[in-house]
JSON list of C-alpha atoms in Angstrom, two decimals:
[
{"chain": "A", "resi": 1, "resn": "UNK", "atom": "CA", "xyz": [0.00, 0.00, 0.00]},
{"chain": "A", "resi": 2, "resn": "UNK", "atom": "CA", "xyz": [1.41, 3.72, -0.62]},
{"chain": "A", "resi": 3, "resn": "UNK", "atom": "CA", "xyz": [2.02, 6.34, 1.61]},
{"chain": "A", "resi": 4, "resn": "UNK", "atom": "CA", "xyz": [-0.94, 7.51, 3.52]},
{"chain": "A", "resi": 5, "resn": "UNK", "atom": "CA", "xyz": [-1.51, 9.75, 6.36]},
{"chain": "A", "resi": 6, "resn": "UNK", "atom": "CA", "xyz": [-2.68, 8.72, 10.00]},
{"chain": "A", "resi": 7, "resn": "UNK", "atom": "CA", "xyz": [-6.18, 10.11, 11.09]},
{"chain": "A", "resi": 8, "resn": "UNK", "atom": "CA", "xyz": [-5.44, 12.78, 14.02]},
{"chain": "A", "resi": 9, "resn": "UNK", "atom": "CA", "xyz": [-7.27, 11.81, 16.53]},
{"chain": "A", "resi": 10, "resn": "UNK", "atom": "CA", "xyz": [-7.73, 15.83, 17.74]},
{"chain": "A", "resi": 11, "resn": "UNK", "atom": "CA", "xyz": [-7.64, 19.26, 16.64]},
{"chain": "A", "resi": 12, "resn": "UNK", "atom": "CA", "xyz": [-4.07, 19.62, 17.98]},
{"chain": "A", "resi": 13, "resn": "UNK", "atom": "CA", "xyz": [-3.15, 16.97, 14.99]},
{"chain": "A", "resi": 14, "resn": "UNK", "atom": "CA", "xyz": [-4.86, 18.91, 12.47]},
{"chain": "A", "resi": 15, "resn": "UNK", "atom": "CA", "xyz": [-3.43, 21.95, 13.58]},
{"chain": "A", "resi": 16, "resn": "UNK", "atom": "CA", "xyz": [-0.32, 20.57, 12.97]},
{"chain": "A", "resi": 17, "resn": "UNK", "atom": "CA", "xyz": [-1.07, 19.50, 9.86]},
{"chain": "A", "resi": 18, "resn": "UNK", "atom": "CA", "xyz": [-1.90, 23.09, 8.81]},
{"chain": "A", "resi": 19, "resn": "UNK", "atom": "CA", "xyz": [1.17, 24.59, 10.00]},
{"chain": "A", "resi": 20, "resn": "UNK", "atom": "CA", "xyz": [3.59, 21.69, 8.75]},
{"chain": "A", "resi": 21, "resn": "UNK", "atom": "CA", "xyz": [1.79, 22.79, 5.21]},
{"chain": "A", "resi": 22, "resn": "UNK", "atom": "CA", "xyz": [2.77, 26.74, 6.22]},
{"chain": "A", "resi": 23, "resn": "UNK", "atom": "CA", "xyz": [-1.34, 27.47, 6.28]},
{"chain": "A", "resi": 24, "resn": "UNK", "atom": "CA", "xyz": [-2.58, 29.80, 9.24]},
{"chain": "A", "resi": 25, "resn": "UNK", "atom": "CA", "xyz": [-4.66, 27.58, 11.61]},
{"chain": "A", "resi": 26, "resn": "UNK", "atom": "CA", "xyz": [-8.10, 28.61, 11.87]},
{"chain": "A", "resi": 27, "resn": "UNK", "atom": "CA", "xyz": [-11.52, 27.33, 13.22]},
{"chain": "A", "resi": 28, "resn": "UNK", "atom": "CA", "xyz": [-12.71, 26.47, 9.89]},
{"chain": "A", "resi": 29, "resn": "UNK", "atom": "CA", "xyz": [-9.57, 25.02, 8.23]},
{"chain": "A", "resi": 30, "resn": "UNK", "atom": "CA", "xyz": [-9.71, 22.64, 11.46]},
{"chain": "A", "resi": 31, "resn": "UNK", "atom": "CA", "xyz": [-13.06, 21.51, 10.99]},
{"chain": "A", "resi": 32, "resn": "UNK", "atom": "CA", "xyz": [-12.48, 21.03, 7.34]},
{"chain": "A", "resi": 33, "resn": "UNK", "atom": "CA", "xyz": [-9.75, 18.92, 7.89]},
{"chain": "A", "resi": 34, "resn": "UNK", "atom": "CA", "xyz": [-11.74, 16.96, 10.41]},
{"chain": "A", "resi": 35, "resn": "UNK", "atom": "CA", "xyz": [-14.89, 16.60, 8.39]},
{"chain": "A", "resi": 36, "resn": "UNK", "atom": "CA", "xyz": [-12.89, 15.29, 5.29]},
{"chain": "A", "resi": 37, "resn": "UNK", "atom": "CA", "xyz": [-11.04, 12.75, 7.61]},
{"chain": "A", "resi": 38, "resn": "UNK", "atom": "CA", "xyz": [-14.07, 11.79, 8.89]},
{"chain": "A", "resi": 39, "resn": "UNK", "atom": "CA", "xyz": [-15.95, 11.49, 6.11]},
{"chain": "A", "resi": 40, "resn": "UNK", "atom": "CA", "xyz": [-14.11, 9.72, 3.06]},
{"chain": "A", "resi": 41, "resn": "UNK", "atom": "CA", "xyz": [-15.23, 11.28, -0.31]},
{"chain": "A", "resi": 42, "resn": "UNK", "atom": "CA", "xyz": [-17.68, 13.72, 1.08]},
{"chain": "A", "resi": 43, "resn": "UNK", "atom": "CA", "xyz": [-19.32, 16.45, -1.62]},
{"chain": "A", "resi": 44, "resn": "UNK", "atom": "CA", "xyz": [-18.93, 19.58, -0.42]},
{"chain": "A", "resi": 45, "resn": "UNK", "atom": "CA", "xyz": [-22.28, 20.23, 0.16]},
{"chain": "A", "resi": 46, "resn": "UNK", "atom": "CA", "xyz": [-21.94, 17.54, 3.14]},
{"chain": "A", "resi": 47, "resn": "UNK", "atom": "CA", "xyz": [-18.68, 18.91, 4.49]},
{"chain": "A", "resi": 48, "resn": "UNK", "atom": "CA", "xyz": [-20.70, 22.35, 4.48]},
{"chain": "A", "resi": 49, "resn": "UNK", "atom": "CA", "xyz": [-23.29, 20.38, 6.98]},
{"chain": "A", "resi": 50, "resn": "UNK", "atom": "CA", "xyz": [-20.44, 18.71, 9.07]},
{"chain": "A", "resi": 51, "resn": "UNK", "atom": "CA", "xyz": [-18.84, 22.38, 9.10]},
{"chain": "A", "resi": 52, "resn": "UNK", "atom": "CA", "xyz": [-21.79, 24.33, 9.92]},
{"chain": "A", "resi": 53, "resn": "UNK", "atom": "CA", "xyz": [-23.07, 21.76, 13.21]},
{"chain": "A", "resi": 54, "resn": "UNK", "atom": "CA", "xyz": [-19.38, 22.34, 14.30]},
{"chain": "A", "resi": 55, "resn": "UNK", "atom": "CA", "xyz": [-18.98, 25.83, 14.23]},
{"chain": "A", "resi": 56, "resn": "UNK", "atom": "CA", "xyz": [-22.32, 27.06, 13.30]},
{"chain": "A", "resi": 57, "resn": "UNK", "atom": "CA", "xyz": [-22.72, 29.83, 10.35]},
{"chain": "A", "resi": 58, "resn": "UNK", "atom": "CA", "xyz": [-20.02, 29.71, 8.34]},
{"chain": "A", "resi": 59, "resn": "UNK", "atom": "CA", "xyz": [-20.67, 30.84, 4.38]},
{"chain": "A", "resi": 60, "resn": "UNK", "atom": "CA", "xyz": [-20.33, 28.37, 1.76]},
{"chain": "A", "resi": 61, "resn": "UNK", "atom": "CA", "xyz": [-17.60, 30.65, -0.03]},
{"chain": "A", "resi": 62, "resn": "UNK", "atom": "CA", "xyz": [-15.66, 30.20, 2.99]},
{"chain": "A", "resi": 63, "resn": "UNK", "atom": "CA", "xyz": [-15.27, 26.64, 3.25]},
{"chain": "A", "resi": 64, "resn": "UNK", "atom": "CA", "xyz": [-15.09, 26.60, -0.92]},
{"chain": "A", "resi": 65, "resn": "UNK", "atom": "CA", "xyz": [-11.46, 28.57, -0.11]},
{"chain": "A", "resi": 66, "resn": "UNK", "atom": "CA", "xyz": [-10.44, 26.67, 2.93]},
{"chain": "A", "resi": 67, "resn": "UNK", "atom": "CA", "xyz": [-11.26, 23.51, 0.71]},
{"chain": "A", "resi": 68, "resn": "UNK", "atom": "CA", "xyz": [-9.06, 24.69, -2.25]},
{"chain": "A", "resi": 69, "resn": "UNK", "atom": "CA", "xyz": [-6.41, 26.12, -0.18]},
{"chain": "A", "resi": 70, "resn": "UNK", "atom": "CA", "xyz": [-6.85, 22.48, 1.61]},
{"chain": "A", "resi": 71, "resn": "UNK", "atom": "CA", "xyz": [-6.15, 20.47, -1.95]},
{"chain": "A", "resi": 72, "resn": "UNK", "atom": "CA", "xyz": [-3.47, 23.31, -3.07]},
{"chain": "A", "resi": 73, "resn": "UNK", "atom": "CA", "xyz": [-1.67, 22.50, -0.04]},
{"chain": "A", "resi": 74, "resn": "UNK", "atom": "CA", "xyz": [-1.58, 18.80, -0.41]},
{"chain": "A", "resi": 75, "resn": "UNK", "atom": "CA", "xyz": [-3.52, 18.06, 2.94]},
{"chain": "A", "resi": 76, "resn": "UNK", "atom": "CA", "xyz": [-6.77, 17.01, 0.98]},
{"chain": "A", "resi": 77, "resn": "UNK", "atom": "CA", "xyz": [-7.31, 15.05, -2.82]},
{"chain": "A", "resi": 78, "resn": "UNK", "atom": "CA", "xyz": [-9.77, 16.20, -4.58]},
{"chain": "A", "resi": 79, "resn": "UNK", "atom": "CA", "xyz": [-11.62, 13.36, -7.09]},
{"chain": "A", "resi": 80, "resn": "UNK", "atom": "CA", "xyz": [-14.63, 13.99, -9.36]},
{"chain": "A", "resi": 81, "resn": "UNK", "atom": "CA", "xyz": [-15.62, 10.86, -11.28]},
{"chain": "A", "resi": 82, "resn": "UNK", "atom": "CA", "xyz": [-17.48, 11.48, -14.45]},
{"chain": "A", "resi": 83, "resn": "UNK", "atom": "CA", "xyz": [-21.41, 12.96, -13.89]},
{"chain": "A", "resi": 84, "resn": "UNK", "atom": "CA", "xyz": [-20.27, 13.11, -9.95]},
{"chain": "A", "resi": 85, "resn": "UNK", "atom": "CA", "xyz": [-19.87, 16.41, -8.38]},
{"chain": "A", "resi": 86, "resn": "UNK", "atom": "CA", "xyz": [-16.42, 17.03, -6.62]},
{"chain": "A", "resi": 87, "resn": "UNK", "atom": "CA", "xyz": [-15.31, 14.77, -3.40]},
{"chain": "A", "resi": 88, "resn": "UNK", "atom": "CA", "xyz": [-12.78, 15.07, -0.96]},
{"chain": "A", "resi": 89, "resn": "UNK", "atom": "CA", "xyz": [-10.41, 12.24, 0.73]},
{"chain": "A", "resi": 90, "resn": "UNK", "atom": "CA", "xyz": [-7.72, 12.76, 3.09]},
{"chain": "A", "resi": 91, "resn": "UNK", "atom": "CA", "xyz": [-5.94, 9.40, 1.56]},
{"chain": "A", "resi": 92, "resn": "UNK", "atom": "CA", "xyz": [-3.15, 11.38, -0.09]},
{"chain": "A", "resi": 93, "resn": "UNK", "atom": "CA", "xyz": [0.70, 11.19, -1.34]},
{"chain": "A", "resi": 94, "resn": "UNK", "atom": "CA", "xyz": [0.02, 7.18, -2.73]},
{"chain": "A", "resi": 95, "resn": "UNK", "atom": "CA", "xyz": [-0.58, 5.63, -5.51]},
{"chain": "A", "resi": 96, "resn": "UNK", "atom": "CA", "xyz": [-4.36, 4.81, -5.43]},
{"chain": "A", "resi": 97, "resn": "UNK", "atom": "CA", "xyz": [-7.66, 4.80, -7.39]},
{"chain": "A", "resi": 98, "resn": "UNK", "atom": "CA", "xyz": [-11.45, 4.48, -6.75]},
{"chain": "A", "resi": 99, "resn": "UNK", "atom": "CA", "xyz": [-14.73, 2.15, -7.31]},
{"chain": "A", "resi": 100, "resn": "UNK", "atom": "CA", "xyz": [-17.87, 3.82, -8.13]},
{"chain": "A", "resi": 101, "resn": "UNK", "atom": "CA", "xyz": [-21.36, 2.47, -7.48]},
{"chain": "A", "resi": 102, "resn": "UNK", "atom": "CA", "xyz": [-23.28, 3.65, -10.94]},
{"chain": "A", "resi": 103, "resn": "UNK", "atom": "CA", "xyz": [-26.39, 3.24, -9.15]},
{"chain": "A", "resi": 104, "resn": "UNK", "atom": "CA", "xyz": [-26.20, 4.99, -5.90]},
{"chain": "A", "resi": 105, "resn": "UNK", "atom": "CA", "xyz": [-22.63, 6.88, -6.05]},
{"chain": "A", "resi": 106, "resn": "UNK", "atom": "CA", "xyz": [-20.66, 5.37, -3.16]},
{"chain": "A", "resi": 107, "resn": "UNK", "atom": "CA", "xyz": [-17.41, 5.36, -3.47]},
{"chain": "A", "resi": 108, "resn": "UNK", "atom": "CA", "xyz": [-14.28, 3.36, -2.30]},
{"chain": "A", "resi": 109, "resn": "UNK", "atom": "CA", "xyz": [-10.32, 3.06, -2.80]},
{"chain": "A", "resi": 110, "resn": "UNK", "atom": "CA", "xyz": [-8.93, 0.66, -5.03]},
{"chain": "A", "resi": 111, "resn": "UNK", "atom": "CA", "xyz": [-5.06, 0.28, -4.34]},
{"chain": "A", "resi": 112, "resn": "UNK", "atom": "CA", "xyz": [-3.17, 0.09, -6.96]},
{"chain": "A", "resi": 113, "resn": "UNK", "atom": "CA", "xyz": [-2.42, -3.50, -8.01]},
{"chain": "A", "resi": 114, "resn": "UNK", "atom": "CA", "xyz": [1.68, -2.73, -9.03]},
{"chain": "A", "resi": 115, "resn": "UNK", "atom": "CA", "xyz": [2.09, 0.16, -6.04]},
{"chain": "A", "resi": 116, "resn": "UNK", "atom": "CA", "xyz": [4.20, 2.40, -7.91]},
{"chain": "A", "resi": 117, "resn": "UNK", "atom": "CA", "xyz": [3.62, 5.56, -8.80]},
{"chain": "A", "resi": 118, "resn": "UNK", "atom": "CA", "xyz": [2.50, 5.92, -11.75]},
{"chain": "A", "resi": 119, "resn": "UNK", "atom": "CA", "xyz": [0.93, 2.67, -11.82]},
{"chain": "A", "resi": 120, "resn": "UNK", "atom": "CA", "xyz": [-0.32, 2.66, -15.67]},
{"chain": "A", "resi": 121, "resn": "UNK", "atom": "CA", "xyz": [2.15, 3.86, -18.48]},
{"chain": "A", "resi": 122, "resn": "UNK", "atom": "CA", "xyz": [1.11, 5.32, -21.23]},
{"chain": "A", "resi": 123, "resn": "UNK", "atom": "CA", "xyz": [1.89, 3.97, -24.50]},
{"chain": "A", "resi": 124, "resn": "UNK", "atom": "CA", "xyz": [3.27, 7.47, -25.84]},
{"chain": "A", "resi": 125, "resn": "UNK", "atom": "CA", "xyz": [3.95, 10.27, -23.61]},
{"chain": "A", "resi": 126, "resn": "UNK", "atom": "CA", "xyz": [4.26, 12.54, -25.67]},
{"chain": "A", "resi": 127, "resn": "UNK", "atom": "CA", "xyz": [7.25, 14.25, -23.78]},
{"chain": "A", "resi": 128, "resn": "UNK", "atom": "CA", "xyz": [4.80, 14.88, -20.48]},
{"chain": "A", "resi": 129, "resn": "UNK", "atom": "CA", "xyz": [6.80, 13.53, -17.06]},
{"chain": "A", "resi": 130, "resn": "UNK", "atom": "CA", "xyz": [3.92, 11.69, -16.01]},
{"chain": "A", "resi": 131, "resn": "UNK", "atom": "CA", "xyz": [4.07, 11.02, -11.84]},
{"chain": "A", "resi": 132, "resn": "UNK", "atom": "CA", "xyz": [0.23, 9.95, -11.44]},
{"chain": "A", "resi": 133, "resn": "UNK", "atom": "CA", "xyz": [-2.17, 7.77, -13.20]},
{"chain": "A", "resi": 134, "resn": "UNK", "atom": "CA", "xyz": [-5.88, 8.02, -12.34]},
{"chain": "A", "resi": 135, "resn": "UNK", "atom": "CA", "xyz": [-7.88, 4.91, -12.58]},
{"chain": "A", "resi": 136, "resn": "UNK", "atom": "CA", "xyz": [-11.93, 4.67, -12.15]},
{"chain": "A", "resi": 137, "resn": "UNK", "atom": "CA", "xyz": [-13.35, 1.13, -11.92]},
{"chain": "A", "resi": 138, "resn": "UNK", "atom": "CA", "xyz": [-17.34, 1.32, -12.34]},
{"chain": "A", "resi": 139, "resn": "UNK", "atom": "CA", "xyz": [-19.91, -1.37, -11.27]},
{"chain": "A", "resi": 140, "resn": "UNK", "atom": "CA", "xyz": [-22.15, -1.96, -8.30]},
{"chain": "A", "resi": 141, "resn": "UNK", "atom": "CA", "xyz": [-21.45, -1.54, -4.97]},
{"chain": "A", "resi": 142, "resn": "UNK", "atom": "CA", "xyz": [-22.41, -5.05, -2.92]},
{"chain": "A", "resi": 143, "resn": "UNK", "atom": "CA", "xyz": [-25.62, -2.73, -1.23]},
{"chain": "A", "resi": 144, "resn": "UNK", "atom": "CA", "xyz": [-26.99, -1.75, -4.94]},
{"chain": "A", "resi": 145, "resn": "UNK", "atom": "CA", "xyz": [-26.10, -5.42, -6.61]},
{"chain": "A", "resi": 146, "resn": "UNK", "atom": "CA", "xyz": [-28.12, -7.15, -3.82]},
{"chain": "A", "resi": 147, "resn": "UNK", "atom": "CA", "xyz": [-30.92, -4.98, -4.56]},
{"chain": "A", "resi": 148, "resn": "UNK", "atom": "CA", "xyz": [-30.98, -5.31, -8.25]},
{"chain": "A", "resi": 149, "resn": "UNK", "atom": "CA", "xyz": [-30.84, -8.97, -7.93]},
{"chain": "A", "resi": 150, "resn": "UNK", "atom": "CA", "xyz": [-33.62, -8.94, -5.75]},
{"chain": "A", "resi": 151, "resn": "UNK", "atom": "CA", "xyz": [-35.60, -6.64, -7.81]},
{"chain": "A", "resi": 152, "resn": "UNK", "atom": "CA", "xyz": [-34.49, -8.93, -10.68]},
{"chain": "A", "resi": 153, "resn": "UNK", "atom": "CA", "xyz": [-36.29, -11.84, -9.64]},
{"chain": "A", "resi": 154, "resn": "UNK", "atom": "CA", "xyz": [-39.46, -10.27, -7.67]},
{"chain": "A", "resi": 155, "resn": "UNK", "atom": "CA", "xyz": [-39.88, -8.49, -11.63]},
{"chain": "A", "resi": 156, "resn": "UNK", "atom": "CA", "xyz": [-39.89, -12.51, -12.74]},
{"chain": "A", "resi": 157, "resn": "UNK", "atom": "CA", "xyz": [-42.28, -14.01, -10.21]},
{"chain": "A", "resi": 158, "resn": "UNK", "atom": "CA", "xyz": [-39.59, -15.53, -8.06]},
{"chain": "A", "resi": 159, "resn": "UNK", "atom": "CA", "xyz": [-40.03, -15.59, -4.29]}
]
């Protein structure tokens, strides 16, 4: 498995974070952090709801910036499959990809099956230095493929 940082298990840790990335520690660049370690491939809107019950009103705009300064800095990946809106992980500096659920959106991390970075190479680079490859795998999560199969056969007059 790559490189991946350890979930702080406080503030103090996040702080930390922040100034080991030479970002000003603030209320809301804490509770970012925390929200996106907490919950893996959040939207933003739902980082905006684990925001706001932390520190109550915050604006949108405001946690759109911490969230970009967030990604610019390296603390925070951000990932937006195709016809998804943008997520957030805190799984970053390794080589790693995702699975998507086309039916209800969940995603997951796939590890990269060589562990090198990049893991794919490209049959003509065309003179690019190419450090990452990105790598969607699409299906059915196990939730959505035991419902389809059950819908499946209730639609054929099995039990």
């Amino acid at each position: 498995m790559g490189k991946t940082r350890g979930v702080p298990k406080n503030s103090t840790g996040f702080e930390s974070m922040l100034r080991g990335a030479a970002l000003r520690v603030t209320r809301p660049r804490v509770s970012v952090l925390a929200a996106v370690y907490d919950h893996p491939h959040a939207d933003t809107d739902s980082i905006v709801g684990v925001v706001r019950a932390d520190l109550g009103d915050v604006s949108r705009q405001a946690i759109y910036d911490v969230l970009r300064a967030l990604t610019t800095a390296g603390l925070v990946r951000r990932i937006q499959p195709a016809g998804s809106v943008a997520r957030y992980e805190s799984r970053v500096g390794d080589n790693h990809h995702h699975v998507v659920c086309r039916s209800c959106g969940d995603i997951a991390d796939a590890d990269c099956a060589i562990g090198e970075t990049p893991c794919l190479i490209a049959s003509h680079d065309h003179g690019y230095a190419i450090d990452e490859a990105e790598v969607i795998y699409w299906g059915l999560c196990p939730r959505c493929s035991t419902a389809s199969s059950s819908s499946a056969s209730s639609s054929r007059g099995n039990p």
